[in-house]
mmCIF file of C-alpha atoms and ligand atoms in Angstrom:
data_model
loop_
_atom_site.group_PDB
_atom_site.id
_atom_site.type_symbol
_atom_site.label_atom_id
_atom_site.label_comp_id
_atom_site.label_asym_id
_atom_site.label_seq_id
_atom_site.Cartn_x
_atom_site.Cartn_y
_atom_site.Cartn_z
ATOM 1 C CA UNK A 1 16.963 17.469 -7.272
ATOM 2 C CA UNK A 2 16.192 15.288 -4.339
ATOM 3 C CA UNK A 3 14.393 11.925 -5.168
ATOM 4 C CA UNK A 4 12.725 12.240 -2.219
ATOM 5 C CA UNK A 5 9.032 12.410 -1.583
ATOM 6 C CA UNK A 6 7.340 13.625 1.359
ATOM 7 C CA UNK A 7 3.786 11.874 2.230
ATOM 8 C CA UNK A 8 1.372 12.814 4.728
ATOM 9 C CA UNK A 9 -1.384 11.318 6.545
ATOM 10 C CA UNK A 10 -4.494 13.806 5.725
ATOM 11 C CA UNK A 11 -4.341 15.862 9.233
ATOM 12 C CA UNK A 12 -0.645 16.033 8.739
ATOM 13 C CA UNK A 13 -0.048 14.683 12.098
ATOM 14 C CA UNK A 14 1.961 11.699 10.410
ATOM 15 C CA UNK A 15 4.783 12.900 8.177
ATOM 16 C CA UNK A 16 7.112 10.524 6.316
ATOM 17 C CA UNK A 17 9.226 9.984 3.346
ATOM 18 C CA UNK A 18 10.180 7.646 0.276
ATOM 19 C CA UNK A 19 13.251 7.523 -1.495
ATOM 20 C CA UNK A 20 13.628 7.298 -5.413
ATOM 21 C CA UNK A 21 11.290 5.521 -7.395
ATOM 22 C CA UNK A 22 8.262 3.017 -6.317
ATOM 23 C CA UNK A 23 9.251 -0.553 -7.267
ATOM 24 C CA UNK A 24 5.680 -0.661 -8.721
ATOM 25 C CA UNK A 25 2.387 1.396 -9.016
ATOM 26 C CA UNK A 26 -0.435 -1.199 -9.053
ATOM 27 C CA UNK A 27 -4.004 -1.072 -8.641
ATOM 28 C CA UNK A 28 -5.430 -4.124 -6.798
ATOM 29 C CA UNK A 29 -8.735 -5.718 -7.476
ATOM 30 C CA UNK A 30 -8.458 -8.785 -4.781
ATOM 31 C CA UNK A 31 -11.329 -9.939 -2.716
ATOM 32 C CA UNK A 32 -8.980 -8.808 0.480
ATOM 33 C CA UNK A 33 -8.261 -5.272 -0.461
ATOM 34 C CA UNK A 34 -11.916 -4.864 -1.578
ATOM 35 C CA UNK A 35 -13.267 -5.830 1.611
ATOM 36 C CA UNK A 36 -10.553 -4.626 3.466
ATOM 37 C CA UNK A 37 -10.724 -1.099 1.732
ATOM 38 C CA UNK A 38 -14.615 -0.912 2.536
ATOM 39 C CA UNK A 39 -14.206 -1.238 6.169
ATOM 40 C CA UNK A 40 -11.421 1.318 6.237
ATOM 41 C CA UNK A 41 -13.592 3.099 4.464
ATOM 42 C CA UNK A 42 -16.316 3.604 6.947
ATOM 43 C CA UNK A 43 -13.920 4.742 9.624
ATOM 44 C CA UNK A 44 -15.050 8.508 10.375
ATOM 45 C CA UNK A 45 -12.825 10.769 8.378
ATOM 46 C CA UNK A 46 -11.534 8.290 6.395
ATOM 47 C CA UNK A 47 -10.519 9.042 2.717
ATOM 48 C CA UNK A 48 -11.524 6.856 -0.192
ATOM 49 C CA UNK A 49 -10.097 4.217 -1.072
ATOM 50 C CA UNK A 50 -11.998 2.056 -3.620
ATOM 51 C CA UNK A 51 -11.903 3.620 -7.374
ATOM 52 C CA UNK A 52 -15.859 3.262 -8.826
ATOM 53 C CA UNK A 53 -14.578 -0.357 -9.727
ATOM 54 C CA UNK A 54 -13.113 -1.752 -6.920
ATOM 55 C CA UNK A 55 -9.915 -0.964 -7.146
ATOM 56 C CA UNK A 56 -7.036 -0.072 -4.682
ATOM 57 C CA UNK A 57 -4.566 2.015 -5.499
ATOM 58 C CA UNK A 58 -0.806 1.624 -3.557
ATOM 59 C CA UNK A 59 2.984 1.982 -4.424
ATOM 60 C CA UNK A 60 5.011 -0.511 -3.629
ATOM 61 C CA UNK A 61 8.471 0.745 -2.134
ATOM 62 C CA UNK A 62 11.111 -1.394 -0.162
ATOM 63 C CA UNK A 63 10.888 -0.866 3.474
ATOM 64 C CA UNK A 64 14.377 0.700 3.209
ATOM 65 C CA UNK A 65 13.556 3.410 1.270
ATOM 66 C CA UNK A 66 11.105 4.333 4.034
ATOM 67 C CA UNK A 67 11.054 7.477 6.656
ATOM 68 C CA UNK A 68 8.835 7.853 9.185
ATOM 69 C CA UNK A 69 9.647 11.743 10.174
ATOM 70 C CA UNK A 70 6.590 12.384 12.507
ATOM 71 C CA UNK A 71 3.700 10.673 14.217
ATOM 72 C CA UNK A 72 4.316 7.116 14.191
ATOM 73 C CA UNK A 73 3.046 6.715 17.536
ATOM 74 C CA UNK A 74 -0.432 7.090 16.170
ATOM 75 C CA UNK A 75 0.052 4.278 13.353
ATOM 76 C CA UNK A 76 -2.966 0.534 14.780
ATOM 77 C CA UNK A 77 -2.506 -2.645 13.000
ATOM 78 C CA UNK A 78 -5.661 -3.546 11.197
ATOM 79 C CA UNK A 79 -6.032 -7.104 10.042
ATOM 80 C CA UNK A 80 -8.781 -8.303 8.259
ATOM 81 C CA UNK A 81 -9.330 -11.537 10.559
ATOM 82 C CA UNK A 82 -7.211 -12.076 13.399
ATOM 83 C CA UNK A 83 -5.159 -15.161 11.930
ATOM 84 C CA UNK A 84 -4.484 -12.625 8.743
ATOM 85 C CA UNK A 85 -1.083 -12.849 7.593
ATOM 86 C CA UNK A 86 -1.696 -9.501 5.753
ATOM 87 C CA UNK A 87 -1.664 -6.282 7.803
ATOM 88 C CA UNK A 88 -2.867 -2.585 7.019
ATOM 89 C CA UNK A 89 -1.700 0.111 8.932
ATOM 90 C CA UNK A 90 -3.915 2.975 9.476
ATOM 91 C CA UNK A 91 -2.770 6.675 10.837
ATOM 92 C CA UNK A 92 -5.764 6.832 13.603
ATOM 93 C CA UNK A 93 -5.029 10.832 14.509
ATOM 94 C CA UNK A 94 -7.284 10.543 10.943
ATOM 95 C CA UNK A 95 -8.364 7.647 9.931
ATOM 96 C CA UNK A 96 -5.873 7.398 7.220
ATOM 97 C CA UNK A 97 -4.672 3.900 6.173
ATOM 98 C CA UNK A 98 -0.324 4.370 4.994
ATOM 99 C CA UNK A 99 0.435 0.890 3.819
ATOM 100 C CA UNK A 100 -0.028 -2.782 3.290
ATOM 101 C CA UNK A 101 2.548 -5.456 4.193
ATOM 102 C CA UNK A 102 2.372 -8.955 3.527
ATOM 103 C CA UNK A 103 3.591 -11.218 5.831
ATOM 104 C CA UNK A 104 7.491 -11.620 5.537
ATOM 105 C CA UNK A 105 7.464 -8.804 2.678
ATOM 106 C CA UNK A 106 10.573 -6.413 2.663
ATOM 107 C CA UNK A 107 8.450 -4.167 0.720
ATOM 108 C CA UNK A 108 5.209 -2.119 1.870
ATOM 109 C CA UNK A 109 2.492 -0.988 -0.263
ATOM 110 C CA UNK A 110 1.617 2.688 0.167
ATOM 111 C CA UNK A 111 -1.744 3.780 -0.040
ATOM 112 C CA UNK A 112 -1.936 6.781 -3.049
ATOM 113 C CA UNK A 113 -3.997 8.761 -0.473
ATOM 114 C CA UNK A 114 -0.784 9.983 0.990
ATOM 115 C CA UNK A 115 0.338 11.552 -1.776
ATOM 116 C CA UNK A 116 -0.536 15.158 -2.366
ATOM 117 C CA UNK A 117 -3.274 15.377 -4.995
ATOM 118 C CA UNK A 118 -2.290 14.697 -8.119
ATOM 119 C CA UNK A 119 1.461 14.019 -7.185
ATOM 120 C CA UNK A 120 0.943 9.957 -6.852
ATOM 121 C CA UNK A 121 3.357 8.477 -10.005
ATOM 122 C CA UNK A 122 0.740 6.845 -12.738
ATOM 123 C CA UNK A 123 -0.596 3.608 -12.260
ATOM 124 C CA UNK A 124 1.545 0.799 -13.995
ATOM 125 C CA UNK A 125 -1.048 -1.920 -13.817
ATOM 126 C CA UNK A 126 -3.603 -4.096 -12.369
ATOM 127 C CA UNK A 127 -3.402 -7.182 -10.667
ATOM 128 C CA UNK A 128 -5.395 -9.936 -9.633
ATOM 129 C CA UNK A 129 -8.488 -8.730 -11.833
ATOM 130 C CA UNK A 130 -9.830 -12.551 -11.455
ATOM 131 C CA UNK A 131 -11.387 -11.914 -8.069
ATOM 132 C CA UNK A 132 -13.978 -9.747 -9.780
ATOM 133 C CA UNK A 133 -17.304 -11.605 -10.173
ATOM 134 C CA UNK A 134 -17.536 -8.816 -13.181
ATOM 135 C CA UNK A 135 -14.845 -7.183 -14.638
ATOM 136 C CA UNK A 136 -16.366 -5.159 -17.429
ATOM 137 C CA UNK A 137 -15.850 -2.102 -15.668
ATOM 138 C CA UNK A 138 -12.235 -1.933 -15.164
ATOM 139 C CA UNK A 139 -10.797 -0.004 -17.689
ATOM 140 C CA UNK A 140 -7.924 -1.326 -20.040
ATOM 141 C CA UNK A 141 -5.403 2.146 -20.549
ATOM 142 C CA UNK A 142 -2.871 -0.505 -18.373
ATOM 143 C CA UNK A 143 -2.313 -3.933 -18.671
ATOM 144 C CA UNK A 144 -4.853 -6.045 -16.533
ATOM 145 C CA UNK A 145 -3.723 -9.287 -14.649
ATOM 146 C CA UNK A 146 -6.354 -11.858 -13.670
ATOM 147 C CA UNK A 147 -3.404 -13.210 -10.744
ATOM 148 C CA UNK A 148 -0.297 -11.602 -9.587
ATOM 149 C CA UNK A 149 1.311 -10.143 -12.860
ATOM 150 C CA UNK A 150 5.261 -12.274 -12.928
ATOM 151 C CA UNK A 151 6.377 -8.617 -13.851
ATOM 152 C CA UNK A 152 5.522 -7.116 -10.277
ATOM 153 C CA UNK A 153 6.623 -10.443 -8.811
ATOM 154 C CA UNK A 154 9.855 -10.087 -10.753
ATOM 155 C CA UNK A 155 10.455 -6.256 -9.377
ATOM 156 C CA UNK A 156 10.018 -7.798 -6.059
ATOM 157 C CA UNK A 157 12.167 -9.943 -6.085
ATOM 158 C CA UNK A 158 15.068 -8.409 -7.448
ATOM 159 C CA UNK A 159 14.362 -5.479 -5.011
ATOM 160 C CA UNK A 160 14.703 -7.812 -2.203
ATOM 161 C CA UNK A 161 18.372 -9.304 -3.956
ATOM 162 C CA UNK A 162 19.167 -5.211 -3.775
ATOM 163 C CA UNK A 163 18.345 -4.949 -0.141
ATOM 164 C CA UNK A 164 20.849 -7.945 0.827
ATOM 165 C CA UNK A 165 17.287 -9.913 1.420
ATOM 166 C CA UNK A 166 16.948 -8.268 4.945
ATOM 167 C CA UNK A 167 13.665 -7.398 5.831
ATOM 168 C CA UNK A 168 13.645 -3.878 8.350
ATOM 169 C CA UNK A 169 11.011 -3.964 10.816
ATOM 170 C CA UNK A 170 8.311 -0.922 10.962
ATOM 171 C CA UNK A 171 7.233 -0.495 14.582
ATOM 172 C CA UNK A 172 3.568 0.694 14.924
ATOM 173 C CA UNK A 173 1.590 0.712 18.251
ATOM 174 C CA UNK A 174 -1.082 -1.471 18.879
ATOM 175 C CA UNK A 175 -4.032 -2.813 16.577
ATOM 176 C CA UNK A 176 -7.434 -1.381 15.122
ATOM 177 C CA UNK A 177 -11.010 -2.859 15.217
ATOM 178 C CA UNK A 178 -12.779 -2.162 11.703
HETATM 179 ZN ZN1 LIG B 201 -3.556 12.297 10.116
HETATM 180 ZN ZN1 LIG B 202 -4.964 -7.111 -3.124
#
């Protein structure tokens, strides 16, 4: 059985694959993710990103487990402000958000919208719930953490050790204003 998962943007011009299981599957409630998802959702044809309670769902993968097969020339960097260390990369062929990369991070958070309907692995935990002014609508089906969860940070760290502390670079082609 292959442990490779095929992912694509909405129009199919961007084709990629990931190897193995994600480091973690999370919903983030932080101010930055909510602001960015809100802005990216307004791009023409962009898929819905935010859940009813304001979460953005992503799967964390090591960068060396990710391979672009086609359409990488469509990738553009979006930053909340010019000084933002974090970039969010969008496929402009159809305005599908692809991944979030923290500055210096050895992993990327791949947006759930890349998975075919129903194929996304289940959410394991929620992070940064403490950023919400009112969290009463957040379900309690998985652990909700007010900040970044220790388990989440630990999994990221051990995955970096397994990578030999490398940090591959992912090429994009310009920037995007949204
Ligand atoms: Zn596309
Ligand atoms: Zn976030």
